[in-house]
Structure formats: structure tokens, C-alpha cells
PDB file of C-alpha atoms and ligand atoms in Angstrom:
ATOM      1  CA  MET A  12     -82.441-108.808 -54.962  1.00 48.00           C
ATOM      2  CA  THR A  13     -79.241-110.058 -56.589  1.00 50.00           C
ATOM      3  CA  THR A  14     -76.762-107.816 -58.291  1.00 56.00           C
ATOM      4  CA  ALA A  15     -73.321-108.671 -59.664  1.00 56.00           C
ATOM      5  CA  GLU A  16     -72.053-107.123 -56.499  1.00 87.00           C
ATOM      6  CA  THR A  17     -73.980-109.413 -54.178  1.00 95.00           C
ATOM      7  CA  PRO A  18     -71.434-111.682 -52.350  1.00 98.00           C
ATOM      8  CA  GLN A  19     -72.563-115.300 -53.261  1.00 98.00           C
ATOM      9  CA  HIS A  20     -70.758-116.707 -50.268  1.00 98.00           C
ATOM     10  CA  ILE A  21     -70.507-114.870 -46.864  1.00 99.00           C
ATOM     11  CA  ALA A  22     -68.489-116.439 -44.181  1.00 99.00           C
ATOM     12  CA  ILE A  23     -68.954-115.136 -40.687  1.00 99.00           C
ATOM     13  CA  ILE A  24     -66.813-115.525 -37.450  1.00 99.00           C
ATOM     14  CA  MET A  25     -69.477-115.182 -34.879  1.00 99.00           C
ATOM     15  CA  ASP A  26     -67.419-113.804 -32.027  1.00 99.00           C
ATOM     16  CA  GLY A  27     -68.311-111.949 -28.876  1.00 99.00           C
ATOM     17  CA  ASN A  28     -70.955-114.047 -27.197  1.00 99.00           C
ATOM     18  CA  GLY A  29     -68.954-114.417 -23.980  1.00 98.00           C
ATOM     19  CA  ARG A  30     -68.286-110.578 -23.666  1.00 99.00           C
ATOM     20  CA  TRP A  31     -71.909-109.883 -24.413  1.00 99.00           C
ATOM     21  CA  ALA A  32     -72.959-111.890 -21.424  1.00 98.00           C
ATOM     22  CA  GLN A  33     -70.237-110.866 -19.057  1.00 98.00           C
ATOM     23  CA  SER A  34     -70.895-107.127 -19.795  1.00 98.00           C
ATOM     24  CA  ARG A  35     -74.460-107.846 -18.434  1.00 98.00           C
ATOM     25  CA  GLY A  36     -73.107-109.770 -15.366  1.00 98.00           C
ATOM     26  CA  LEU A  37     -74.534-113.044 -16.949  1.00 98.00           C
ATOM     27  CA  PRO A  38     -72.849-116.475 -17.451  1.00 98.00           C
ATOM     28  CA  ARG A  39     -71.084-116.794 -20.721  1.00 98.00           C
ATOM     29  CA  VAL A  40     -73.526-119.515 -21.695  1.00 98.00           C
ATOM     30  CA  VAL A  41     -76.360-117.022 -21.847  1.00 98.00           C
ATOM     31  CA  GLY A  42     -74.224-115.227 -24.516  1.00 98.00           C
ATOM     32  CA  HIS A  43     -74.153-118.295 -26.555  1.00 98.00           C
ATOM     33  CA  ARG A  44     -77.860-118.651 -26.305  1.00 98.00           C
ATOM     34  CA  ALA A  45     -78.317-115.037 -27.480  1.00 99.00           C
ATOM     35  CA  GLY A  46     -75.804-115.661 -30.200  1.00 99.00           C
ATOM     36  CA  ALA A  47     -77.719-118.693 -31.398  1.00 98.00           C
ATOM     37  CA  ALA A  48     -80.851-116.584 -31.508  1.00 98.00           C
ATOM     38  CA  ALA A  49     -79.186-114.013 -33.725  1.00 98.00           C
ATOM     39  CA  ILE A  50     -78.583-116.458 -36.481  1.00 98.00           C
ATOM     40  CA  ARG A  51     -81.996-116.931 -37.944  1.00 98.00           C
ATOM     41  CA  PRO A  52     -82.763-113.281 -38.712  1.00 98.00           C
ATOM     42  CA  VAL A  53     -79.297-112.791 -40.240  1.00 98.00           C
ATOM     43  CA  LEU A  54     -79.779-116.041 -42.462  1.00 98.00           C
ATOM     44  CA  GLU A  55     -83.174-114.766 -43.623  1.00 98.00           C
ATOM     45  CA  ARG A  56     -81.842-111.442 -44.675  1.00 98.00           C
ATOM     46  CA  ALA A  57     -78.844-113.093 -46.388  1.00 98.00           C
ATOM     47  CA  GLU A  58     -81.340-115.108 -48.440  1.00 98.00           C
ATOM     48  CA  GLN A  59     -83.419-112.025 -49.242  1.00 98.00           C
ATOM     49  CA  LEU A  60     -80.250-110.273 -50.457  1.00 98.00           C
ATOM     50  CA  GLY A  61     -79.450-113.152 -52.930  1.00 98.00           C
ATOM     51  CA  VAL A  62     -76.526-114.630 -50.962  1.00 98.00           C
ATOM     52  CA  LYS A  63     -76.269-118.286 -51.791  1.00 98.00           C
ATOM     53  CA  VAL A  64     -74.040-119.669 -49.061  1.00 98.00           C
ATOM     54  CA  LEU A  65     -73.723-118.395 -45.376  1.00 99.00           C
ATOM     55  CA  THR A  66     -70.875-120.250 -43.527  1.00 99.00           C
ATOM     56  CA  LEU A  67     -70.840-119.711 -39.816  1.00 99.00           C
ATOM     57  CA  TYR A  68     -67.994-120.394 -37.545  1.00 99.00           C
ATOM     58  CA  SER A  69     -69.708-122.018 -34.725  1.00 98.00           C
ATOM     59  CA  PHE A  70     -67.155-124.124 -32.821  1.00 98.00           C
ATOM     60  CA  SER A  71     -63.477-124.187 -33.686  1.00 99.00           C
ATOM     61  CA  SER A  72     -61.089-127.186 -33.155  1.00 98.00           C
ATOM     62  CA  GLU A  73     -59.442-125.036 -30.578  1.00 98.00           C
ATOM     63  CA  ASN A  74     -62.715-124.331 -28.593  1.00 98.00           C
ATOM     64  CA  TRP A  75     -62.217-127.701 -26.968  1.00 98.00           C
ATOM     65  CA  ASN A  76     -59.791-125.871 -24.812  1.00 98.00           C
ATOM     66  CA  ARG A  77     -62.586-124.012 -22.965  1.00 98.00           C
ATOM     67  CA  PRO A  78     -63.914-125.305 -19.610  1.00 98.00           C
ATOM     68  CA  THR A  79     -65.847-128.505 -19.902  1.00 98.00           C
ATOM     69  CA  ALA A  80     -69.104-126.899 -18.590  1.00 98.00           C
ATOM     70  CA  GLU A  81     -68.994-124.394 -21.484  1.00 98.00           C
ATOM     71  CA  VAL A  82     -68.109-126.900 -24.142  1.00 98.00           C
ATOM     72  CA  ASP A  83     -70.970-129.232 -22.916  1.00 98.00           C
ATOM     73  CA  ALA A  84     -73.450-126.223 -22.885  1.00 98.00           C
ATOM     74  CA  LEU A  85     -72.484-125.332 -26.459  1.00 98.00           C
ATOM     75  CA  MET A  86     -72.865-128.962 -27.645  1.00 98.00           C
ATOM     76  CA  ALA A  87     -76.315-129.258 -25.938  1.00 98.00           C
ATOM     77  CA  LEU A  88     -77.358-125.880 -27.486  1.00 98.00           C
ATOM     78  CA  CYS A  89     -76.355-127.145 -30.884  1.00 98.00           C
ATOM     79  CA  CYS A  90     -78.488-130.244 -30.493  1.00 98.00           C
ATOM     80  CA  GLU A  91     -81.438-128.185 -29.218  1.00 98.00           C
ATOM     81  CA  LYS A  92     -81.335-125.579 -31.959  1.00 98.00           C
ATOM     82  CA  LEU A  93     -81.002-128.124 -34.805  1.00 98.00           C
ATOM     83  CA  ALA A  94     -84.008-130.118 -33.527  1.00 98.00           C
ATOM     84  CA  GLN A  95     -85.928-126.851 -33.015  1.00 98.00           C
ATOM     85  CA  GLU A  96     -85.024-125.199 -36.290  1.00 98.00           C
ATOM     86  CA  ARG A  97     -85.236-128.336 -38.676  1.00 98.00           C
ATOM     87  CA  ALA A  98     -88.902-127.923 -39.733  1.00 98.00           C
ATOM     88  CA  GLY A  99     -88.384-124.299 -40.478  1.00 98.00           C
ATOM     89  CA  LEU A 100     -85.347-124.864 -42.449  1.00 98.00           C
ATOM     90  CA  ILE A 101     -87.127-127.443 -44.598  1.00 98.00           C
ATOM     91  CA  GLU A 102     -90.087-125.017 -45.069  1.00 98.00           C
ATOM     92  CA  SER A 103     -87.834-122.124 -46.036  1.00 98.00           C
ATOM     93  CA  GLY A 104     -85.833-124.167 -48.656  1.00 98.00           C
ATOM     94  CA  ILE A 105     -82.526-123.776 -46.516  1.00 98.00           C
ATOM     95  CA  ARG A 106     -79.963-126.500 -46.975  1.00 98.00           C
ATOM     96  CA  LEU A 107     -77.750-127.182 -43.928  1.00 98.00           C
ATOM     97  CA  ARG A 108     -74.240-128.399 -44.505  1.00 98.00           C
ATOM     98  CA  ARG A 109     -71.842-129.369 -41.790  1.00 98.00           C
ATOM     99  CA  ILE A 110     -68.177-128.714 -42.311  1.00 98.00           C
ATOM    100  CA  GLY A 111     -65.496-129.704 -39.933  1.00 98.00           C
ATOM    101  CA  SER A 112     -64.193-133.080 -38.424  1.00 98.00           C
ATOM    102  CA  ARG A 113     -66.537-135.592 -37.051  1.00 98.00           C
ATOM    103  CA  THR A 114     -63.952-136.920 -34.656  1.00 97.00           C
ATOM    104  CA  GLY A 115     -64.577-135.785 -31.073  1.00 98.00           C
ATOM    105  CA  LEU A 116     -68.138-134.433 -31.627  1.00 98.00           C
ATOM    106  CA  PRO A 117     -70.606-136.073 -29.296  1.00 98.00           C
ATOM    107  CA  ALA A 118     -72.918-138.760 -30.942  1.00 98.00           C
ATOM    108  CA  GLU A 119     -76.072-136.744 -30.228  1.00 98.00           C
ATOM    109  CA  VAL A 120     -74.681-133.706 -32.023  1.00 98.00           C
ATOM    110  CA  LEU A 121     -73.684-135.868 -35.061  1.00 98.00           C
ATOM    111  CA  ARG A 122     -77.076-137.511 -35.043  1.00 98.00           C
ATOM    112  CA  GLU A 123     -78.904-134.096 -35.056  1.00 98.00           C
ATOM    113  CA  LEU A 124     -76.553-132.778 -37.789  1.00 98.00           C
ATOM    114  CA  ASP A 125     -76.901-135.898 -39.995  1.00 98.00           C
ATOM    115  CA  ILE A 126     -80.694-135.858 -39.632  1.00 98.00           C
ATOM    116  CA  THR A 127     -80.842-132.105 -40.544  1.00 98.00           C
ATOM    117  CA  GLU A 128     -78.449-132.402 -43.438  1.00 98.00           C
ATOM    118  CA  ALA A 129     -80.489-135.265 -44.973  1.00 98.00           C
ATOM    119  CA  ALA A 130     -83.768-133.608 -44.323  1.00 98.00           C
ATOM    120  CA  THR A 131     -82.747-130.311 -45.896  1.00 98.00           C
ATOM    121  CA  ALA A 132     -80.707-131.632 -48.730  1.00 98.00           C
ATOM    122  CA  GLY A 133     -83.301-130.472 -51.312  1.00 98.00           C
ATOM    123  CA  GLY A 134     -83.245-126.793 -50.038  1.00 98.00           C
ATOM    124  CA  ARG A 135     -82.355-124.559 -52.974  1.00 98.00           C
ATOM    125  CA  ASN A 136     -82.831-120.999 -51.544  1.00 98.00           C
ATOM    126  CA  ILE A 137     -79.628-120.736 -49.529  1.00 98.00           C
ATOM    127  CA  THR A 138     -77.068-123.130 -48.070  1.00 98.00           C
ATOM    128  CA  LEU A 139     -76.201-122.715 -44.359  1.00 98.00           C
ATOM    129  CA  ALA A 140     -72.892-124.153 -43.742  1.00 98.00           C
ATOM    130  CA  LEU A 141     -72.059-124.803 -40.006  1.00 98.00           C
ATOM    131  CA  ALA A 142     -68.412-124.958 -39.293  1.00 98.00           C
ATOM    132  CA  LEU A 143     -68.481-127.027 -36.208  1.00 98.00           C
ATOM    133  CA  ASN A 144     -65.381-128.717 -34.750  1.00 98.00           C
ATOM    134  CA  TYR A 145     -63.691-126.951 -37.664  1.00 98.00           C
ATOM    135  CA  GLY A 146     -59.963-125.978 -37.957  1.00 98.00           C
ATOM    136  CA  SER A 147     -58.469-124.971 -41.215  1.00 98.00           C
ATOM    137  CA  ARG A 148     -55.005-126.439 -40.647  1.00 98.00           C
ATOM    138  CA  GLY A 149     -56.568-129.726 -39.781  1.00 98.00           C
ATOM    139  CA  GLU A 150     -58.780-129.551 -42.850  1.00 98.00           C
ATOM    140  CA  ILE A 151     -55.791-128.843 -45.064  1.00 98.00           C
ATOM    141  CA  THR A 152     -53.725-131.587 -43.397  1.00 98.00           C
ATOM    142  CA  ASP A 153     -56.567-134.084 -43.920  1.00 97.00           C
ATOM    143  CA  ALA A 154     -56.775-133.127 -47.540  1.00 98.00           C
ATOM    144  CA  LEU A 155     -53.041-133.469 -48.100  1.00 98.00           C
ATOM    145  CA  ARG A 156     -53.052-136.841 -46.472  1.00 98.00           C
ATOM    146  CA  ALA A 157     -55.868-138.067 -48.675  1.00 98.00           C
ATOM    147  CA  ILE A 158     -53.972-136.793 -51.760  1.00 98.00           C
ATOM    148  CA  ALA A 159     -50.694-138.304 -50.643  1.00 98.00           C
ATOM    149  CA  THR A 160     -52.468-141.637 -50.132  1.00 98.00           C
ATOM    150  CA  ARG A 161     -53.835-141.541 -53.712  1.00 98.00           C
ATOM    151  CA  VAL A 162     -50.283-140.666 -55.053  1.00 98.00           C
ATOM    152  CA  ALA A 163     -48.734-143.469 -53.067  1.00 98.00           C
ATOM    153  CA  ALA A 164     -51.333-145.978 -54.443  1.00 98.00           C
ATOM    154  CA  GLY A 165     -50.463-144.759 -58.015  1.00 98.00           C
ATOM    155  CA  GLU A 166     -53.958-143.527 -58.560  1.00 98.00           C
ATOM    156  CA  ILE A 167     -52.679-140.088 -59.609  1.00 98.00           C
ATOM    157  CA  THR A 168     -49.218-138.718 -60.291  1.00 98.00           C
ATOM    158  CA  ALA A 169     -47.619-135.783 -58.329  1.00 98.00           C
ATOM    159  CA  ALA A 170     -48.029-133.677 -61.382  1.00 98.00           C
ATOM    160  CA  GLN A 171     -51.799-134.095 -61.113  1.00 98.00           C
ATOM    161  CA  VAL A 172     -51.762-132.449 -57.672  1.00 98.00           C
ATOM    162  CA  THR A 173     -53.311-129.041 -58.691  1.00 98.00           C
ATOM    163  CA  GLU A 174     -55.087-126.197 -56.850  1.00 98.00           C
ATOM    164  CA  ASP A 175     -58.375-127.609 -58.088  1.00 98.00           C
ATOM    165  CA  LEU A 176     -57.552-131.030 -56.654  1.00 98.00           C
ATOM    166  CA  VAL A 177     -56.620-129.528 -53.264  1.00 98.00           C
ATOM    167  CA  SER A 178     -59.951-127.382 -53.264  1.00 98.00           C
ATOM    168  CA  SER A 179     -61.935-130.419 -54.005  1.00 98.00           C
ATOM    169  CA  SER A 180     -60.290-132.303 -51.275  1.00 98.00           C
ATOM    170  CA  LEU A 181     -61.436-129.971 -48.516  1.00 98.00           C
ATOM    171  CA  TYR A 182     -64.638-130.113 -46.478  1.00 98.00           C
ATOM    172  CA  THR A 183     -65.889-127.284 -48.633  1.00 98.00           C
ATOM    173  CA  SER A 184     -65.407-129.185 -51.940  1.00 98.00           C
ATOM    174  CA  ASP A 185     -69.016-128.288 -53.108  1.00 96.00           C
ATOM    175  CA  LEU A 186     -69.017-124.732 -52.018  1.00 98.00           C
ATOM    176  CA  PRO A 187     -67.600-121.695 -53.810  1.00 98.00           C
ATOM    177  CA  ASP A 188     -64.977-119.644 -52.001  1.00 98.00           C
ATOM    178  CA  PRO A 189     -66.328-116.924 -49.693  1.00 98.00           C
ATOM    179  CA  ASP A 190     -66.452-113.493 -51.287  1.00 98.00           C
ATOM    180  CA  LEU A 191     -66.814-111.699 -48.021  1.00 98.00           C
ATOM    181  CA  LEU A 192     -65.621-112.598 -44.373  1.00 99.00           C
ATOM    182  CA  ILE A 193     -67.111-110.786 -41.607  1.00 99.00           C
ATOM    183  CA  ARG A 194     -65.800-111.120 -38.005  1.00 99.00           C
ATOM    184  CA  THR A 195     -67.819-109.639 -35.251  1.00 99.00           C
ATOM    185  CA  GLY A 196     -66.452-108.934 -31.777  1.00 98.00           C
ATOM    186  CA  GLY A 197     -63.741-106.506 -32.540  1.00 98.00           C
ATOM    187  CA  GLN A 198     -60.880-109.047 -32.770  1.00 98.00           C
ATOM    188  CA  MET A 199     -58.760-108.802 -36.066  1.00 98.00           C
ATOM    189  CA  ARG A 200     -57.635-112.303 -36.687  1.00 98.00           C
ATOM    190  CA  LEU A 201     -58.732-115.451 -38.630  1.00 98.00           C
ATOM    191  CA  SER A 202     -58.713-117.876 -35.724  1.00 98.00           C
ATOM    192  CA  ASN A 203     -57.938-120.879 -38.084  1.00 98.00           C
ATOM    193  CA  TYR A 204     -61.051-120.306 -40.272  1.00 98.00           C
ATOM    194  CA  LEU A 205     -61.029-121.241 -44.031  1.00 99.00           C
ATOM    195  CA  LEU A 206     -57.367-120.241 -44.525  1.00 98.00           C
ATOM    196  CA  TRP A 207     -57.350-121.708 -48.079  1.00 98.00           C
ATOM    197  CA  GLN A 208     -60.747-120.622 -49.047  1.00 98.00           C
ATOM    198  CA  LEU A 209     -60.388-116.951 -47.985  1.00 98.00           C
ATOM    199  CA  SER A 210     -57.423-116.237 -50.228  1.00 98.00           C
ATOM    200  CA  TYR A 211     -59.243-113.500 -51.962  1.00 97.00           C
ATOM    201  CA  ALA A 212     -62.240-112.762 -49.816  1.00 98.00           C
ATOM    202  CA  GLU A 213     -62.973-109.210 -48.896  1.00 98.00           C
ATOM    203  CA  ILE A 214     -62.613-108.911 -45.025  1.00 98.00           C
ATOM    204  CA  LEU A 215     -64.817-106.752 -42.765  1.00 98.00           C
ATOM    205  CA  PHE A 216     -64.138-106.527 -39.025  1.00 98.00           C
ATOM    206  CA  SER A 217     -67.057-105.225 -36.929  1.00 98.00           C
ATOM    207  CA  ASN A 218     -67.007-104.190 -33.241  1.00 98.00           C
ATOM    208  CA  THR A 219     -70.442-105.369 -32.732  1.00 98.00           C
ATOM    209  CA  LEU A 220     -70.630-108.496 -30.469  1.00 99.00           C
ATOM    210  CA  TRP A 221     -72.428-111.361 -32.292  1.00 99.00           C
ATOM    211  CA  PRO A 222     -75.624-111.395 -30.340  1.00 99.00           C
ATOM    212  CA  ASP A 223     -76.189-107.802 -31.295  1.00 99.00           C
ATOM    213  CA  PHE A 224     -75.360-108.312 -34.913  1.00 99.00           C
ATOM    214  CA  SER A 225     -78.646-107.615 -36.910  1.00 98.00           C
ATOM    215  CA  PRO A 226     -79.973-108.175 -40.373  1.00 98.00           C
ATOM    216  CA  ASP A 227     -79.310-104.381 -41.035  1.00 98.00           C
ATOM    217  CA  ASP A 228     -75.671-104.914 -40.049  1.00 98.00           C
ATOM    218  CA  LEU A 229     -75.518-107.696 -42.619  1.00 98.00           C
ATOM    219  CA  CYS A 230     -77.037-105.286 -45.264  1.00 98.00           C
ATOM    220  CA  ALA A 231     -74.563-102.593 -44.392  1.00 98.00           C
ATOM    221  CA  ALA A 232     -71.688-105.123 -44.813  1.00 98.00           C
ATOM    222  CA  VAL A 233     -73.146-106.310 -48.185  1.00 98.00           C
ATOM    223  CA  ASP A 234     -73.311-102.786 -49.203  1.00 97.00           C
ATOM    224  CA  ASP A 235     -69.798-102.023 -48.105  1.00 97.00           C
ATOM    225  CA  PHE A 236     -68.673-105.196 -50.152  1.00 98.00           C
ATOM    226  CA  ALA A 237     -70.396-103.808 -53.310  1.00 96.00           C
ATOM    227  CA  HIS A 238     -68.096-100.702 -53.006  1.00 95.00           C
ATOM    228  CA  ARG A 239     -64.906-102.548 -52.730  1.00 96.00           C
ATOM    229  CA  LYS A 240     -62.664-102.914 -55.944  1.00 94.00           C
ATOM    230  CA  ARG A 241     -61.511-106.584 -56.203  1.00 94.00           C
ATOM    231  CA  THR A 242     -58.387-106.728 -58.323  1.00 95.00           C
ATOM    232  CA  PHE A 243     -57.294-110.420 -57.735  1.00 95.00           C
ATOM    233  CA  GLY A 244     -53.641-109.395 -58.246  1.00 95.00           C
ATOM    234  CA  GLY A 245     -54.522-107.399 -61.366  1.00 96.00           C
ATOM    235  CA  ILE A 246     -54.906-103.658 -61.523  1.00 92.00           C
ATOM    236  CA  ALA A 247     -57.900-101.530 -60.863  1.00 85.00           C
ATOM    237  CA  THR A 248     -60.183-100.659 -63.780  1.00 78.00           C
ATOM    238  CA  GLU A 249     -63.283 -98.382 -63.785  1.00 65.00           C
ATOM    239  CA  THR A 250     -65.948-100.688 -62.457  1.00 56.00           C
ATOM    240  CA  SER A 251     -69.630-100.324 -61.864  1.00 50.00           C
ATOM    241  CA  ALA A 252     -68.880-100.456 -58.116  1.00 53.00           C
ATOM    242  CA  GLN A 253     -68.497 -96.691 -58.091  1.00 53.00           C
ATOM    243  CA  SER A 254     -71.817 -96.057 -59.717  1.00 60.00           C
ATOM    244  CA  ILE A 255     -73.713 -98.130 -57.069  1.00 65.00           C
ATOM    245  CA  PRO A 256     -75.549 -95.826 -54.729  1.00 68.00           C
ATOM    246  CA  VAL A 257     -74.402 -96.239 -51.121  1.00 68.00           C
ATOM    247  CA  GLY A 258     -77.048 -98.072 -49.146  1.00 70.00           C
ATOM    248  CA  SER A 259     -78.533 -99.745 -52.212  1.00 68.00           C
ATOM    249  CA  HIS A 260     -78.623-103.057 -50.576  1.00 69.00           C
ATOM    250  CA  CYS A 261     -80.306-101.760 -47.520  1.00 68.00           C
ATOM    251  CA  VAL A 262     -83.772-100.751 -47.018  1.00 55.00           C
ATOM    252  CA  GLU A 263     -82.927 -99.374 -43.556  1.00 48.00           C
ATOM    253  CA  GLN A 264     -79.346 -98.321 -42.927  1.00 43.00           C
ATOM    254  CA  GLY A 265     -78.003-100.244 -39.912  1.00 44.00           C
ATOM    255  CA  GLY A 266     -74.451 -99.008 -40.251  1.00 43.00           C
ATOM    256  CA  LEU A 267     -71.494-100.930 -38.918  1.00 49.00           C
ATOM    257  CA  SER A 268     -69.823 -99.870 -35.663  1.00 47.00           C
TER     258      SER A 268
HETATM  259  C1  IPE B   8     -67.911-116.973 -30.073  1.00 57.65           C
HETATM  260  O1  IPE B   8     -67.989-116.211 -28.915  1.00 57.65           O
HETATM  261  C2  IPE B   8     -68.568-118.291 -29.945  1.00 57.65           C
HETATM  262  C3  IPE B   8     -67.731-119.393 -29.834  1.00 57.65           C
HETATM  263  C4  IPE B   8     -66.436-119.336 -29.862  1.00 57.65           C
HETATM  264  C5  IPE B   8     -68.352-120.712 -29.596  1.00 57.65           C
HETATM  265  P1  IPE B   8     -66.962-116.262 -27.746  1.00 57.65           P
HETATM  266  O2  IPE B   8     -67.400-117.288 -26.719  1.00 57.65           O
HETATM  267  O3  IPE B   8     -65.560-116.518 -28.215  1.00 57.65           O
HETATM  268  O4  IPE B   8     -67.124-114.803 -27.110  1.00 57.65           O
HETATM  269  P2  IPE B   8     -65.925-113.948 -26.484  1.00 57.65           P
HETATM  270  O5  IPE B   8     -64.958-113.747 -27.693  1.00 57.65           O
HETATM  271  O6  IPE B   8     -65.314-114.665 -25.353  1.00 57.65           O
HETATM  272  O7  IPE B   8     -66.582-112.662 -26.114  1.00 57.65           O
HETATM  273  C1  IPE B   9     -63.460-118.088 -33.157  1.00 57.65           C
HETATM  274  O1  IPE B   9     -63.643-117.308 -32.047  1.00 57.65           O
HETATM  275  C2  IPE B   9     -64.360-119.314 -33.112  1.00 57.65           C
HETATM  276  C3  IPE B   9     -65.587-119.150 -33.305  1.00 57.65           C
HETATM  277  C4  IPE B   9     -66.326-117.987 -33.385  1.00 57.65           C
HETATM  278  C5  IPE B   9     -66.603-120.297 -33.213  1.00 57.65           C
HETATM  279  P1  IPE B   9     -62.712-117.590 -30.738  1.00 57.65           P
HETATM  280  O2  IPE B   9     -63.116-116.567 -29.741  1.00 57.65           O
HETATM  281  O3  IPE B   9     -62.511-118.964 -30.369  1.00 57.65           O
HETATM  282  O4  IPE B   9     -61.181-117.168 -31.358  1.00 57.65           O
HETATM  283  P2  IPE B   9     -60.022-116.418 -30.595  1.00 57.65           P
HETATM  284  O5  IPE B   9     -59.856-117.257 -29.382  1.00 57.65           O
HETATM  285  O6  IPE B   9     -60.496-115.094 -30.232  1.00 57.65           O
HETATM  286  O7  IPE B   9     -58.993-116.541 -31.580  1.00 57.65           O
HETATM  287 MG1   MG B  10     -64.116-115.099 -28.817  1.00 57.65          MG
END
């Protein structure tokens, strides 16, 4: 189902894997594995709801600061999951897109990403954008450097540096801005995620740890979004948002905690 109130692009900060594992007396990496397993059902529900892009924060440019063993386990998990899921993504018409810097990512990870991106390029049902080795400040800096180079070369003038040009110089050039940001795991911060693109996103913080985040939680978030009044700096007018029955996006109400 797609309604005018369905967010076209949902961005998620999948936080809480480590605490999920630690609260069970398990190593953090077990939490990452459980977190990876939580992705597919949420992605499928997003597609059913009519969401066109789901962007998942999978590894930040600051996550290199973690112990080497955890970083290595995350990279290995990424390779394993891409190889395992590729055929299913193709079959389900899901297009995979990588956003982030290639610099620093292990060759095997880049290889799996490149193969999966190429193999799923024809997917039309939903785009899964994986933010991997992603940092928003680095992204904006790279974009500004590319634009400055073009100005210095006389290719464009300073007056031609517009918001549209900046947007189209980011990793996300072919993606719409997110309508809804969900951060799981209880922290209320952006952690260097999509700082430019989230300018007018609705934000929802959930206390649920990512491995426990279910398709019904996604439904509840989409339903919450449908009842927000987005004014984009203008003033509120009577919108259809008020007439949408609560729970209209959810067959079963999961509810956000
Ligand atoms: C998010 O979960 C996953 C990554 C950053 C890779 P965390 O590993 O940050 O989990 P917590 O926040 O420590 O519980
Ligand atoms: C953000 O979570 C990055 C990802 C979910 C991949 P972090 O756990 O790394 O962020 P902080 O340290 O809480 O800001
Ligand atoms: Mg965290």
C-alpha cells in the first residue's frame, strides 16, 4: 500500500547490537550477527508499505575506532551476508546501493559490494542503500573539494554553486532526501549520518535495540510519520494527516517502546 503519507525514503541508524549481546552475556559480535538477521524482515515490510528507499547505517567512518577484532568481525559479516543474500535480492527486485567512502574498506568487502550492486542494478521494487564506511562530514568535504576543483578549472563559476549542485555532488546524488529517520537503541544523536540530507526529515527515536526491531515496529513508525504535520518552515494547514486512522499502516500494531 502506498499513500501520500508513506515515507518514500526511510533512513535508519541501526544502533544497539552491542548492548543486545552484552545484556545476554554474549560477545558484542553475536549482537552484530543478530542485527544483520533483523534487516531482511524490515526491508521486506518497507517494500510492502510502498517505501522506495531504505538507507541503513551499517558502519560509520568513526567505527574504525573500535577494537580491531570487532571491526574485522563486522567486515567479515558484511562479506558473508552480501554473498548469502545476493540471489534473494535479485529475485525480490531489490537494488543495492553502497554509500560511503571506498578508502579503507577491505578489498573483499568492496568486491562483494561491487558484485552485488552490479547484479541488482535492475531492481525496481525498493533500493537498499548501505551506508558503509560512511561519515557525513567526510561526504560534504569530498563534495566541496570536487566543486572547488571545478570552479578552479573554470568549468563552473562560484555563482553556479547551488544547493542542487551540492546535493548532486554527494554520495546520495541519485536518491531522494529521507522523509523519516529512525534511530534505534535509545541514543538521541545523529552520529555523523546524512547531515545535509536529513534537513527536513521527521525523526523518531526508539528505545528498542536494533536486533529486536521488528517489521511491526517499522509499521508503527510509518504510522507515526503519517500523523506528523510537516511544515517545511511554513505554517500548519488542515491536512489529511488528521483524518488518517491510527494504525492504518499496520495490520498488527507493534507499537514503539
Ligand atoms: C550498531 O550497534 C552497529 C554498529 C555501529 C556497527 P552498536 O555496536 O553501536 O551497539 P551498541 O550501541 O554498542 O549497543
Ligand atoms: C552509529 O552508531 C553508527 C551505526 C549504527 C553504524 P554508533 O554506536 O557508532 O554511534 P555513537 O558512538 O553512539 O554515536
Ligand atoms: Mg552504538
